[in-house]
Coordinates of C-alpha atoms in Angstrom, one line a residue:
Chain A
X248 CA 20.8 -13.0 -7.3
X249 CA 18.9 -11.5 -4.7
X250 CA 20.4 -8.2 -3.5
X251 CA 23.6 -9.2 -5.0
X252 CA 23.2 -6.8 -7.9
X253 CA 22.5 -3.9 -5.6
X254 CA 25.4 -5.0 -3.1
X255 CA 27.9 -5.2 -5.9
X256 CA 27.0 -1.8 -7.1
X257 CA 27.3 -0.4 -3.6
X258 CA 30.7 -2.0 -3.2
X259 CA 32.0 -0.7 -6.6
X260 CA 31.0 2.9 -5.8
X261 CA 31.9 2.6 -2.2
X262 CA 28.5 4.3 -1.6
X263 CA 25.5 2.7 0.3
X264 CA 23.2 5.4 -0.6
X265 CA 19.9 5.4 -2.3
X266 CA 18.4 8.9 -3.4
X267 CA 14.7 9.3 -3.0
X268 CA 13.3 10.8 -6.1
X269 CA 10.2 12.3 -4.3
X270 CA 8.6 14.9 -6.7
X271 CA 6.8 17.0 -4.2
X272 CA 6.2 20.0 -6.4
X273 CA 7.8 22.1 -3.7
X274 CA 11.1 20.3 -4.3
X275 CA 11.0 21.2 -8.1
X276 CA 12.8 24.6 -9.1
X277 CA 10.0 27.0 -9.9
X278 CA 11.5 28.0 -13.2
X279 CA 11.1 24.2 -14.5
X280 CA 7.2 24.2 -13.3
X281 CA 6.7 27.6 -14.8
X282 CA 8.3 26.7 -18.2
X283 CA 5.9 23.6 -18.5
X284 CA 2.7 25.5 -17.3
X285 CA 3.6 28.0 -20.0
X286 CA 3.3 25.2 -22.6
X287 CA 0.6 23.2 -21.2
X288 CA -1.2 25.4 -18.8
X289 CA -2.1 24.8 -15.1
X290 CA -2.5 21.1 -15.6
X291 CA -1.3 17.8 -14.1
X292 CA 0.4 17.0 -17.6
X293 CA 2.4 20.1 -17.1
X294 CA 3.2 19.2 -13.5
X295 CA 4.2 15.5 -14.9
X296 CA 6.4 17.2 -17.5
X297 CA 8.2 19.4 -15.0
X298 CA 8.8 16.1 -12.8
X299 CA 10.2 14.4 -15.8
X300 CA 12.7 17.0 -16.6
X301 CA 13.8 17.4 -12.8
X302 CA 14.0 13.5 -12.5
X303 CA 16.0 13.0 -15.7
X304 CA 18.4 15.7 -14.5
X305 CA 18.8 14.3 -11.2
X306 CA 19.6 10.9 -12.7
X307 CA 22.3 12.6 -14.9
X308 CA 23.7 14.5 -11.9
X309 CA 23.9 11.3 -9.7
X310 CA 24.2 8.2 -11.8
X311 CA 28.1 7.8 -11.5
X312 CA 28.4 8.3 -7.8
X313 CA 25.1 6.9 -6.4
X314 CA 24.1 3.4 -6.9
X315 CA 20.4 3.4 -6.5
X316 CA 17.4 5.6 -6.6
X317 CA 14.0 5.2 -5.0
X318 CA 11.1 6.8 -6.5
X319 CA 8.2 7.5 -3.9
X320 CA 5.2 6.6 -6.0
X321 CA 2.6 8.5 -3.9
X322 CA 4.1 11.7 -5.5
X323 CA 3.8 10.5 -9.3
X324 CA 0.4 9.2 -8.3
X325 CA -0.8 12.5 -7.1
X326 CA -0.3 13.6 -10.9
X327 CA -2.7 11.1 -12.1
X328 CA -1.9 8.8 -15.0
X329 CA 0.6 11.4 -16.4
X330 CA 2.5 11.1 -13.2
X331 CA 2.7 7.4 -13.8
X332 CA 4.2 8.0 -17.3
X333 CA 6.7 10.3 -15.7
X334 CA 7.7 7.6 -13.4
X335 CA 8.0 5.1 -16.3
X336 CA 10.3 7.6 -18.0
X337 CA 12.5 8.4 -15.1
X338 CA 12.8 4.8 -14.1
X339 CA 13.7 3.5 -17.4
X340 CA 16.4 6.3 -17.7
X341 CA 17.8 5.5 -14.5
X342 CA 18.3 1.7 -15.4
X343 CA 19.7 2.6 -18.8
X344 CA 22.4 4.5 -16.7
X345 CA 23.2 1.5 -14.6
X346 CA 21.3 2.6 -11.5
X347 CA 19.3 0.1 -9.2
X348 CA 15.6 1.4 -9.1
X349 CA 13.5 0.7 -5.9
X350 CA 10.0 1.7 -6.2
X351 CA 8.5 2.9 -2.8
X352 CA 4.9 1.9 -3.0
X353 CA 4.4 0.0 0.3
X354 CA 1.9 -2.2 -1.7
X355 CA 0.1 -5.3 -0.8
X356 CA -3.1 -7.2 -0.6
X357 CA -4.6 -10.7 -0.6
X358 CA -2.5 -13.1 -2.8
X359 CA -4.1 -12.9 -5.9
X360 CA -4.0 -9.1 -5.7
X361 CA -0.4 -9.5 -4.5
X362 CA 0.3 -11.3 -7.7
X363 CA -1.2 -8.4 -9.6
X364 CA 1.1 -5.9 -7.9
X365 CA 4.1 -8.1 -8.4
X366 CA 3.3 -8.3 -12.2
X367 CA 2.7 -4.4 -12.2
X368 CA 6.2 -3.5 -10.8
X369 CA 8.6 -6.3 -10.8
X370 CA 7.2 -8.9 -13.5
X371 CA 5.1 -8.8 -16.7
X372 CA 1.5 -8.9 -17.9
X373 CA 0.4 -11.2 -20.5
X374 CA -1.4 -9.7 -23.5
X375 CA -2.3 -12.2 -26.1
X376 CA 0.9 -13.9 -26.5
X377 CA 3.2 -11.1 -25.2
X378 CA 4.7 -10.8 -22.0
X379 CA 5.1 -7.0 -21.2
X380 CA 6.8 -5.4 -18.3
X381 CA 4.8 -2.3 -17.1
X382 CA 7.7 -0.8 -15.4
X383 CA 10.5 -3.4 -14.7
X384 CA 11.7 -2.0 -11.4
X385 CA 14.3 -3.8 -9.6
X386 CA 12.6 -3.9 -6.1
X387 CA 9.5 -2.7 -4.6
X388 CA 8.6 -1.9 -0.8
X389 CA 5.7 -3.9 0.4
X390 CA 3.5 -4.0 3.6
X391 CA 3.5 -7.3 5.6
X392 CA 0.4 -6.9 7.9
X393 CA -1.5 -9.4 5.8
X394 CA 1.1 -12.2 6.5
X395 CA 3.1 -14.6 4.5
X396 CA 0.7 -15.6 1.7
X397 CA 0.7 -12.1 0.4
X398 CA 4.4 -11.8 0.3
X399 CA 4.9 -15.1 -1.5
X400 CA 3.8 -13.9 -4.9
X401 CA 6.5 -11.2 -4.8
X402 CA 9.1 -13.8 -3.9
X403 CA 8.1 -15.8 -7.0
X404 CA 8.3 -13.0 -9.2
X405 CA 11.4 -11.8 -7.7
X406 CA 13.0 -15.3 -8.3
X407 CA 11.8 -15.4 -11.8
X408 CA 13.1 -11.9 -12.8
X409 CA 16.0 -11.4 -10.4
X410 CA 14.1 -8.8 -8.4
X411 CA 13.6 -8.2 -4.6
X412 CA 11.3 -6.6 -2.3
X413 CA 11.6 -4.7 1.0
X414 CA 8.9 -5.3 3.7
X415 CA 8.1 -2.5 6.4
X416 CA 9.3 -3.9 9.6
X417 CA 10.1 -0.8 11.9
X418 CA 9.1 2.4 10.0
X419 CA 10.7 5.7 10.4
X420 CA 7.6 7.8 11.5
X421 CA 6.8 9.1 15.0
X422 CA 3.8 6.9 15.4
X423 CA 5.4 3.8 14.3
X424 CA 5.4 2.1 17.6
X425 CA 1.5 2.2 18.1
X426 CA 1.2 -1.1 16.5
X427 CA 4.8 -2.2 15.7
X428 CA 6.0 -1.8 19.2
X429 CA 3.3 -3.8 20.9
X430 CA 4.4 -6.9 22.8
X431 CA 3.0 -10.1 21.6
X432 CA 2.6 -13.5 22.9
X433 CA 1.5 -16.4 20.5
X434 CA -0.4 -18.1 23.5
X435 CA -3.3 -16.3 24.9
X436 CA -2.9 -18.0 28.1
X437 CA 0.7 -16.9 28.4
X438 CA -0.3 -13.4 28.1
X439 CA -3.4 -13.7 30.2
X440 CA -2.4 -15.9 33.1
X441 CA 1.4 -15.5 32.9
X442 CA 1.8 -19.2 33.9
X443 CA 4.9 -19.6 31.9
X444 CA 5.8 -16.2 31.1
X445 CA 7.1 -15.0 27.6
X446 CA 10.5 -16.1 26.9
X447 CA 13.2 -13.5 25.5
X448 CA 14.2 -9.8 26.0
X449 CA 11.8 -6.9 25.4
X450 CA 12.7 -6.6 21.8
X451 CA 12.2 -10.3 21.1
X452 CA 8.4 -9.9 21.6
X453 CA 7.8 -6.8 19.6
X454 CA 5.5 -6.8 16.7
X455 CA 8.1 -5.6 14.3
X456 CA 10.3 -8.4 15.6
X457 CA 7.4 -10.9 14.6
X458 CA 7.2 -9.3 11.2
X459 CA 11.1 -9.2 10.8
X460 CA 11.4 -12.8 11.8
X461 CA 8.6 -13.9 9.5
X462 CA 9.9 -12.3 6.5
X463 CA 13.4 -13.9 7.0
X464 CA 11.9 -17.1 7.5
X465 CA 9.7 -17.3 4.3
X466 CA 12.6 -16.0 2.1
X467 CA 15.5 -18.3 3.5
X468 CA 15.7 -20.3 0.2
X469 CA 16.4 -17.3 -1.7
X470 CA 19.8 -16.3 -0.1
X471 CA 22.4 -15.1 -2.5
X472 CA 26.0 -14.9 -2.6
X473 CA 26.6 -12.0 -0.1
X474 CA 24.1 -13.6 2.4
X475 CA 20.9 -11.8 1.9
X476 CA 17.5 -13.2 0.9
X477 CA 15.1 -11.4 -1.8
X478 CA 12.9 -10.0 1.1
X479 CA 14.7 -7.1 2.8
X480 CA 13.5 -4.9 5.5
X481 CA 12.7 -1.2 6.0
X482 CA 14.0 0.0 9.4
X483 CA 13.8 3.6 10.2
X484 CA 17.2 5.4 11.1
X485 CA 15.1 7.2 13.5
X486 CA 15.0 4.3 15.8
X487 CA 19.0 3.5 16.2
X488 CA 18.6 0.9 19.0
X489 CA 16.0 -1.1 17.0
X490 CA 18.2 -1.0 14.1
X491 CA 21.1 -2.4 16.1
X492 CA 18.8 -5.2 17.6
X493 CA 17.4 -6.1 14.2
X494 CA 20.8 -6.3 12.5
X495 CA 21.9 -8.8 15.0
X496 CA 18.8 -10.8 14.8
X497 CA 18.0 -10.8 10.9
X498 CA 21.5 -11.8 9.7
X499 CA 20.1 -12.6 6.1
X500 CA 18.2 -9.6 5.8
X501 CA 19.0 -6.6 3.7
X502 CA 18.1 -3.1 5.2
X503 CA 16.6 -0.1 3.4
X504 CA 17.1 2.8 6.0
X505 CA 15.2 5.8 5.7
X506 CA 15.5 8.7 8.2
X507 CA 18.9 10.3 7.3
X508 CA 19.3 13.8 6.5
X509 CA 16.0 15.6 6.5
X510 CA 14.3 13.2 8.9
X511 CA 17.2 14.1 11.2
X512 CA 19.7 11.0 11.8
X513 CA 23.3 11.2 11.5
X514 CA 25.8 8.8 9.9
X515 CA 26.7 7.3 13.3
X516 CA 23.0 6.3 13.8
X517 CA 22.9 4.6 10.6
X518 CA 26.1 2.9 11.1
X519 CA 24.4 0.2 13.1
X520 CA 22.4 -0.9 10.0
X521 CA 25.5 -2.6 8.4
X522 CA 27.0 -5.9 9.2
X523 CA 30.7 -6.8 10.3
X524 CA 31.7 -6.6 6.6
X525 CA 30.1 -3.1 6.1
X526 CA 27.4 -4.8 4.0
X527 CA 23.7 -5.5 4.2
X528 CA 22.1 -2.0 4.2
X529 CA 21.4 0.9 2.1
X530 CA 20.6 4.4 3.4
X531 CA 18.0 6.7 1.9
X532 CA 18.3 10.5 1.8
X533 CA 15.5 12.3 0.0
X534 CA 14.7 16.0 0.6
X535 CA 18.4 16.8 1.7
X536 CA 19.7 15.7 -1.6
X537 CA 16.8 16.3 -4.1
X538 CA 15.9 19.7 -2.8
X539 CA 19.4 20.7 -1.8
X540 CA 19.1 23.7 -4.3
X541 CA 16.7 25.4 -1.8
X542 CA 19.4 25.6 0.8
X543 CA 22.4 26.2 -1.4
X544 CA 20.6 28.6 -3.8
X545 CA 22.7 27.0 -6.7
X546 CA 21.5 25.0 -9.7
X547 CA 19.6 21.9 -8.6
X548 CA 21.6 19.2 -10.3
X549 CA 25.0 20.6 -9.0
X550 CA 23.3 21.1 -5.4
X551 CA 22.2 17.5 -5.5
X552 CA 25.5 16.2 -6.8
X553 CA 27.3 18.2 -4.0
X554 CA 25.0 17.0 -1.1
X555 CA 25.4 13.2 -2.4
X556 CA 29.1 13.6 -2.4
X557 CA 29.0 14.9 1.0
X558 CA 26.7 12.1 2.3
X559 CA 29.1 9.4 0.6
X560 CA 31.9 10.9 2.7
X561 CA 29.9 10.8 5.7
X562 CA 29.0 7.3 5.3
X563 CA 32.6 6.2 4.2
X564 CA 33.8 7.5 7.6
X565 CA 31.5 5.2 9.6
X566 CA 31.6 1.8 7.7
Chain B
X291 CA -21.4 13.4 6.4
X292 CA -18.8 10.7 6.5
X293 CA -20.3 7.6 5.2
X294 CA -23.7 9.2 5.2
X295 CA -23.7 9.5 1.3
X296 CA -22.8 5.8 1.0
X297 CA -25.4 4.6 3.6
X298 CA -28.2 6.9 2.1
X299 CA -27.5 5.3 -1.3
X300 CA -27.4 1.8 0.2
X301 CA -30.9 2.5 2.0
X302 CA -32.4 3.9 -1.2
X303 CA -31.5 1.0 -3.3
X304 CA -32.0 -1.6 -0.5
X305 CA -28.6 -3.2 -1.4
X306 CA -25.5 -3.1 0.6
X307 CA -23.2 -4.4 -2.1
X308 CA -20.2 -3.0 -3.6
X309 CA -19.1 -4.7 -6.7
X310 CA -15.2 -5.0 -7.1
X311 CA -14.1 -3.8 -10.6
X312 CA -11.0 -6.0 -10.7
X313 CA -9.8 -6.3 -14.3
X314 CA -7.7 -9.3 -14.1
X315 CA -7.5 -9.9 -18.0
X316 CA -9.1 -13.3 -17.5
X317 CA -12.2 -11.7 -16.3
X318 CA -12.7 -9.9 -19.5
X319 CA -14.5 -11.6 -22.4
X320 CA -11.9 -12.7 -25.0
X321 CA -13.7 -10.9 -27.8
X322 CA -13.2 -7.6 -26.2
X323 CA -9.5 -8.1 -25.8
X324 CA -9.1 -9.8 -29.2
X325 CA -10.8 -6.6 -30.6
X326 CA -8.5 -4.1 -29.1
X327 CA -5.4 -6.2 -29.8
X328 CA -6.6 -6.1 -33.7
X329 CA -6.5 -2.3 -33.3
X330 CA -3.5 -1.7 -31.0
X331 CA -1.4 -4.9 -31.2
X332 CA -0.4 -6.9 -28.3
X333 CA 0.3 -3.8 -26.1
X334 CA -0.7 -2.7 -22.5
X335 CA -2.5 0.1 -24.3
X336 CA -4.7 -2.6 -26.0
X337 CA -5.4 -4.3 -22.8
X338 CA -6.2 -1.1 -21.1
X339 CA -8.8 -0.1 -23.9
X340 CA -10.3 -3.7 -23.3
X341 CA -10.6 -3.0 -19.5
X342 CA -12.1 0.4 -20.3
X343 CA -14.8 -1.0 -22.5
X344 CA -15.5 -3.8 -20.0
X345 CA -15.5 -1.4 -17.0
X346 CA -18.1 1.1 -18.5
X347 CA -20.2 -1.7 -19.5
X348 CA -20.4 -3.0 -16.0
X349 CA -21.2 0.4 -14.7
X350 CA -24.1 0.7 -17.3
X351 CA -25.3 -2.7 -16.2
X352 CA -25.1 -2.2 -12.4
X353 CA -25.6 1.4 -11.7
X354 CA -29.2 1.5 -11.0
X355 CA -29.2 -1.7 -8.8
X356 CA -25.8 -1.4 -7.0
X357 CA -24.8 1.6 -4.9
X358 CA -21.1 1.3 -5.0
X359 CA -18.1 0.0 -7.1
X360 CA -14.6 -0.8 -5.7
X361 CA -11.8 -1.0 -8.5
X362 CA -8.8 -2.9 -7.3
X363 CA -5.8 -0.6 -8.2
X364 CA -3.3 -3.4 -8.5
X365 CA -5.0 -4.8 -11.8
X366 CA -5.0 -1.3 -13.3
X367 CA -1.4 -0.6 -12.4
X368 CA -0.5 -3.9 -13.9
X369 CA -1.3 -2.2 -17.2
X370 CA 1.1 0.8 -16.6
X371 CA 0.2 4.3 -17.1
X372 CA -2.5 3.2 -19.7
X373 CA -4.0 1.3 -16.9
X374 CA -4.4 4.2 -14.6
X375 CA -6.1 6.2 -17.5
X376 CA -8.6 3.2 -17.7
X377 CA -9.2 3.7 -13.9
X378 CA -9.7 7.3 -14.3
X379 CA -12.2 6.8 -17.0
X380 CA -14.1 4.1 -15.4
X381 CA -14.2 5.8 -12.0
X382 CA -15.3 9.1 -13.6
X383 CA -18.2 7.4 -15.5
X384 CA -19.4 5.4 -12.3
X385 CA -19.5 8.8 -10.3
X386 CA -21.4 10.5 -13.1
X387 CA -23.8 7.5 -12.9
X388 CA -24.4 8.4 -9.4
X389 CA -22.2 5.4 -7.8
X390 CA -20.1 5.6 -4.9
X391 CA -16.6 4.9 -5.8
X392 CA -14.1 3.1 -3.4
X393 CA -10.4 2.8 -4.6
X394 CA -8.9 -0.4 -3.3
X395 CA -5.3 0.6 -3.0
X396 CA -4.4 -0.2 0.5
X397 CA -2.0 2.8 0.6
X398 CA 0.1 4.3 3.4
X399 CA 3.4 5.6 4.3
X400 CA 5.0 8.4 6.6
X401 CA 2.8 11.3 7.0
X402 CA 4.1 13.6 4.5
X403 CA 3.7 10.8 1.9
X404 CA 0.3 10.1 3.3
X405 CA -0.7 13.6 2.4
X406 CA 0.4 12.9 -1.3
X407 CA -1.7 9.7 -1.5
X408 CA -4.6 11.5 0.0
X409 CA -4.2 14.3 -2.5
X410 CA -3.8 11.7 -5.1
X411 CA -7.2 9.8 -4.5
X412 CA -9.3 12.0 -2.3
X413 CA -8.1 15.4 -2.6
X414 CA -6.3 17.8 -5.0
X415 CA -2.9 18.6 -6.4
X416 CA -1.8 22.4 -6.6
X417 CA -0.4 23.3 -10.1
X418 CA 0.3 27.0 -10.2
X419 CA -3.0 28.5 -9.0
X420 CA -4.9 25.6 -9.8
X421 CA -6.5 22.9 -7.6
X422 CA -6.7 19.7 -9.7
X423 CA -8.4 16.4 -8.7
X424 CA -6.4 13.6 -10.2
X425 CA -9.0 11.0 -9.5
X426 CA -11.6 12.3 -7.0
X427 CA -12.6 8.9 -5.5
X428 CA -15.0 8.8 -2.7
X429 CA -13.1 6.6 -0.6
X430 CA -9.7 4.8 -0.4
X431 CA -8.5 1.7 1.6
X432 CA -5.5 2.3 3.6
X433 CA -3.0 0.2 5.7
X434 CA -2.6 1.3 9.4
X435 CA 0.5 -0.7 10.3
X436 CA 2.3 2.6 10.6
X437 CA 0.2 4.1 13.2
X438 CA -2.2 7.1 13.7
X439 CA 0.2 10.0 12.2
X440 CA -0.2 8.4 8.7
X441 CA -4.1 8.2 8.9
X442 CA -4.6 11.6 10.0
X443 CA -3.6 13.2 6.7
X444 CA -6.6 11.0 5.1
X445 CA -8.9 12.2 7.8
X446 CA -8.0 15.9 7.1
X447 CA -8.5 15.4 3.3
X448 CA -11.6 13.5 3.9
X449 CA -13.4 16.0 6.2
X450 CA -12.4 18.7 3.4
X451 CA -13.8 17.0 0.6
X452 CA -16.5 14.7 2.1
X453 CA -14.6 11.5 1.5
X454 CA -13.6 8.5 3.7
X455 CA -11.1 5.8 4.2
X456 CA -11.3 2.1 5.0
X457 CA -8.2 0.9 7.2
X458 CA -7.2 -2.7 7.1
X459 CA -8.3 -4.3 10.5
X460 CA -8.8 -8.1 9.8
X461 CA -8.3 -9.0 6.2
X462 CA -9.9 -12.1 4.5
X463 CA -6.8 -13.8 3.4
X464 CA -5.8 -17.3 4.8
X465 CA -2.4 -15.9 6.5
X466 CA -4.2 -12.9 7.9
X467 CA -3.8 -14.1 11.5
X468 CA 0.0 -14.5 11.3
X469 CA 0.5 -10.8 12.4
X470 CA -3.3 -9.7 13.1
X471 CA -4.1 -12.4 15.5
X472 CA -1.1 -12.1 17.6
X473 CA -2.1 -11.4 21.3
X474 CA -0.6 -8.0 22.5
X475 CA 0.1 -6.4 25.8
X476 CA 1.1 -3.0 26.3
X477 CA 3.2 -3.5 29.4
X478 CA 6.3 -5.8 28.8
X479 CA 6.1 -7.0 32.4
X480 CA 2.6 -8.0 31.9
X481 CA 3.5 -10.3 29.2
X482 CA 6.8 -11.4 30.6
X483 CA 6.1 -12.1 34.2
X484 CA 2.0 -12.4 34.1
X485 CA 2.1 -10.4 37.5
X486 CA -1.1 -8.7 36.7
X487 CA -2.2 -10.7 33.6
X488 CA -4.0 -9.2 30.6
X489 CA -7.4 -7.7 31.0
X490 CA -10.2 -8.9 28.9
X491 CA -11.2 -11.8 26.5
X492 CA -9.1 -13.5 23.9
X493 CA -10.3 -11.3 21.3
X494 CA -9.8 -7.9 23.4
X495 CA -6.0 -8.3 23.0
X496 CA -5.4 -9.2 19.5
X497 CA -3.6 -7.0 17.0
X498 CA -6.5 -6.6 14.7
X499 CA -8.4 -5.3 18.0
X500 CA -5.8 -2.9 18.6
X501 CA -5.7 -1.6 15.1
X502 CA -9.7 -1.3 15.0
X503 CA -9.6 0.6 18.5
X504 CA -6.9 3.1 17.3
X505 CA -8.9 3.7 14.1
X506 CA -12.1 4.5 16.0
X507 CA -10.3 6.5 18.5
X508 CA -8.6 8.9 16.2
X509 CA -11.7 9.5 14.0
X510 CA -14.2 9.9 16.7
X511 CA -14.9 13.7 15.9
X512 CA -15.8 12.8 12.3
X513 CA -19.0 10.9 13.2
X514 CA -22.0 11.5 11.0
X515 CA -25.9 11.3 11.2
X516 CA -25.8 7.6 10.9
X517 CA -23.2 7.4 13.6
X518 CA -20.1 6.3 11.8
X519 CA -16.7 8.2 11.3
X520 CA -14.8 8.7 8.3
X521 CA -12.3 5.9 9.0
X522 CA -14.0 2.6 8.1
X523 CA -12.5 -1.0 8.7
X524 CA -11.9 -3.8 6.2
X525 CA -12.9 -6.8 8.0
X526 CA -13.0 -10.2 5.9
X527 CA -16.2 -12.3 5.7
X528 CA -14.0 -15.1 5.9
X529 CA -13.6 -14.8 9.7
X530 CA -17.4 -14.5 10.8
X531 CA -16.6 -14.8 14.5
X532 CA -14.3 -11.9 14.2
X533 CA -16.7 -9.8 12.4
X534 CA -19.3 -10.3 15.1
X535 CA -16.8 -9.4 17.9
X536 CA -15.7 -6.4 16.0
X537 CA -19.2 -5.2 15.1
X538 CA -20.2 -5.1 18.8
X539 CA -17.0 -3.4 19.9
X540 CA -16.7 -0.8 17.1
X541 CA -20.1 0.8 17.1
X542 CA -19.1 3.9 15.2
X543 CA -17.1 2.0 12.5
X544 CA -18.4 1.4 8.8
X545 CA -17.4 -2.2 7.6
X546 CA -16.2 -3.0 4.3
X547 CA -16.5 -6.8 4.1
X548 CA -14.7 -8.7 1.3
X549 CA -15.0 -12.5 1.1
X550 CA -18.4 -13.2 0.0
X551 CA -19.0 -15.2 -3.1
X552 CA -15.9 -16.2 -4.9
X553 CA -14.0 -16.3 -1.5
X554 CA -16.7 -18.7 -0.2
X555 CA -18.9 -16.9 2.3
X556 CA -22.7 -17.0 2.6
X557 CA -25.2 -14.3 3.4
X558 CA -25.6 -15.6 6.9
X559 CA -21.7 -15.0 7.4
X560 CA -21.9 -11.5 6.4
X561 CA -25.1 -10.7 8.3
X562 CA -23.0 -10.3 11.4
X563 CA -21.3 -7.2 9.9
X564 CA -24.5 -5.1 10.3
X565 CA -25.7 -3.2 13.2
X566 CA -29.2 -3.6 14.9
X567 CA -30.5 -1.3 12.3
X568 CA -29.2 -3.2 9.5
X569 CA -26.6 -0.5 8.7
X570 CA -22.9 0.0 8.9
X571 CA -21.5 -2.6 6.4
X572 CA -21.0 -3.0 2.8
X573 CA -20.4 -6.4 1.4
X574 CA -18.1 -6.6 -1.5
X575 CA -18.2 -9.4 -4.3
X576 CA -15.9 -9.2 -7.3
X577 CA -15.1 -12.4 -9.6
X578 CA -18.6 -14.0 -8.7
X579 CA -20.5 -10.8 -10.2
X580 CA -17.9 -9.5 -12.9
X581 CA -16.8 -12.7 -14.2
X582 CA -20.4 -14.2 -14.0
X583 CA -20.4 -14.5 -17.8
X584 CA -17.8 -17.5 -17.5
X585 CA -20.2 -19.6 -15.3
X586 CA -23.4 -18.6 -17.2
X587 CA -22.0 -18.3 -20.6
X588 CA -24.1 -15.4 -21.4
X589 CA -23.3 -11.8 -22.2
X590 CA -21.1 -10.3 -19.6
X591 CA -23.3 -7.4 -18.7
X592 CA -26.3 -9.4 -18.5
X593 CA -24.6 -12.2 -16.5
X594 CA -23.3 -9.5 -14.1
X595 CA -26.6 -7.7 -13.4
X596 CA -28.3 -11.2 -12.9
X597 CA -25.7 -12.3 -10.4
X598 CA -26.0 -8.8 -8.6
X599 CA -29.7 -9.0 -8.4
X600 CA -29.4 -12.4 -7.0
X601 CA -26.9 -11.3 -4.3
X602 CA -29.3 -8.3 -3.4
X603 CA -32.0 -10.7 -2.8
X604 CA -29.7 -12.9 -0.6
X605 CA -28.7 -10.0 1.5
X606 CA -32.2 -8.6 1.7
X607 CA -33.3 -11.8 3.1
X608 CA -30.7 -11.7 6.0
X609 CA -30.8 -7.9 7.0

C-alpha cells in the first residue's frame, strides 16, 4: 500500500535515490540525436526517437542499483505527441525492469478535471466496455493551490490502483518563498488587530506549512505499513531548515526531495529529510546523473551508472 | 500586443466567450464513439479519433460566433499520446479558422522546467538547425504557487511569439479558499504580536490577492494597447465578490472566468469581471455548450451553436 512498494524497494537496494529522466535535448549525446535526424530529418519525431533510445539506455544502466525514476513531463511535452509516445515507452520499460516510476507533471485543476488527470496518469480510461491504462505510472506530482477537493480524486484513484501522489509543499526554486513563505492567519482579526496573536513558531504559520498539514490531514486514512500516507510532499533540498521542520511535523508524509547535485545541495543537507529509521524520503538527482557524460567525457550509460553509484555511497554515509 | 489579439476578436464578434473543448467521453455523442470503436476496437486510439471528429465539428459550428476555444488538456492526456495528437489536430484547425486557442493545462515547475513547458505550448523546440512549434497555442494557463521565477520563462516566450498566459489567482472550485483565502502578513511579528496590525481591508491580505499582485507586478512592461499585460488571471465566476474586488485592484490584468453555465453562475455574476469599457475578461463555458445535445436532444453541432448564441445574447445584455 501507499509508499510501501517504494520504501521496500529503497530498503532492498539500500539506495533512496530517484533519477530524474529529464530529456532536455542538451542532455542527450549528440551522436544519438544526429543518428535519428539522419533517419527522420530535423523533426520532433527524430528528437523523440533520440529521447527514447537515451531513456531506455539509462533504465538499463540504472535499474539494478536505483529504485525509481522520475520523468519530467515538460521535456516530453516539448516534443509534441511523439514525446508522449517516448514517455510511455520509457516508463513501461522502467516498470518492466522493476523500477518505481514517478511522473513529474505537477498537475491539478478543479475536481472533475483532477479526476481526468488521475485517470490519465495513475488510473484508467473507459472506452466502450474496456478499462485502459494510458500510462500506468506509480506516482504523480500534483499542485495543491486549489485545495483538498482537487486532491481527493487522486487519492481515490491511488487507493484503487495502489498508486500515490506527491503534492508541492516547499519547492526548490529561488522564488519559492514569495507565496509559500508568507505567514498566514485564519482569522482576519488576528492578523489585523493582533488581539489574540497567532499561536506557534514562525514556521508554524507559513503557507507551505498550511499546505503540508492539509495534505497529511486529508490522506490520514491511507497510511501504509511503513507509516506513510498516499499523499507525499515535494520539499526542496535547497531549504534544509524547512526540511528539518517539516520532517518533524509531518510524520506520516513521504518526501520527494529535489535539489541534490546540480541544484547544489549535499548529502548532509538532505539527511534531514529522513525519519529516525532512515526512511520516509527519496532524493532526486537529474542532470548530475543523466548528463554525467558531459563532465566525464565517457559513454553516457557508464557515466550515469558511475555517478549513481557515487550518490548511493554518499547517501549511505549519512543515513 | 499581449491580449490585444484576443480583445480585438472579442470586440469584432461582440462576444466575450471562450468555449471549453473538454472531451470527457460522456460529452461526445455515442454514435461517434461507436463508429470509431467499430473501426479501431475498444482502444484509446478509437477514443481519440472520436474526440477529433467531435472537436473539429464544434470548431466548424462555433468559429464564426465565438472568438476563442479552451481545450482542457487533462481530457486529452487521459487518452495517452493519441489524445495529444487529437489536441494538436483540433487546435491547429481552430487556429486556421481564426480562433484564439487557450490551452488549459495549469502547468508550472522550477524555471528550467517552466522553460520547457513554455517551449512545448507557446514556443519552439530546437532540433538540429530547425525551430519547431509542437503545438503553437495562443495562451496557456499556469499555476503561480512556485513564485515569479517560474512565470518569467513564460513571459519571455510570450513576448517573443506574441502569446500570453493566465495564472491561477482565485479558482472556481468549492475548496479554493483553503489556501487561497488565507490571510497573510509579510512580517511575522505583525501576525504574531499584532503590534502594528496588518494594513488594508480583508481582501487586501488574502493569498489570492498576493498572487494577483505579484503577477501584475512582474508583467507590467508587457502592457498592450488595450491596457493588459501578457499575464492574465483565472478568477472563478463562482466567487462574484472576489471578482469585483480583483477587477478594481488589477487594472492591467485580463481575466479568464470559469464557472458560468454548468458551474451555476449567471451573466450578472460575471458582469463584474469586465472593466468600465466592457473589456478585460473572457467568460468560459464548457459542458453547457459542448454537451448541450444531451439536454436538447438535437444534433451536437446545432445544439452547441444554439447554446453559444444564447450565451452571447445573455452576455451582451450585461456588458
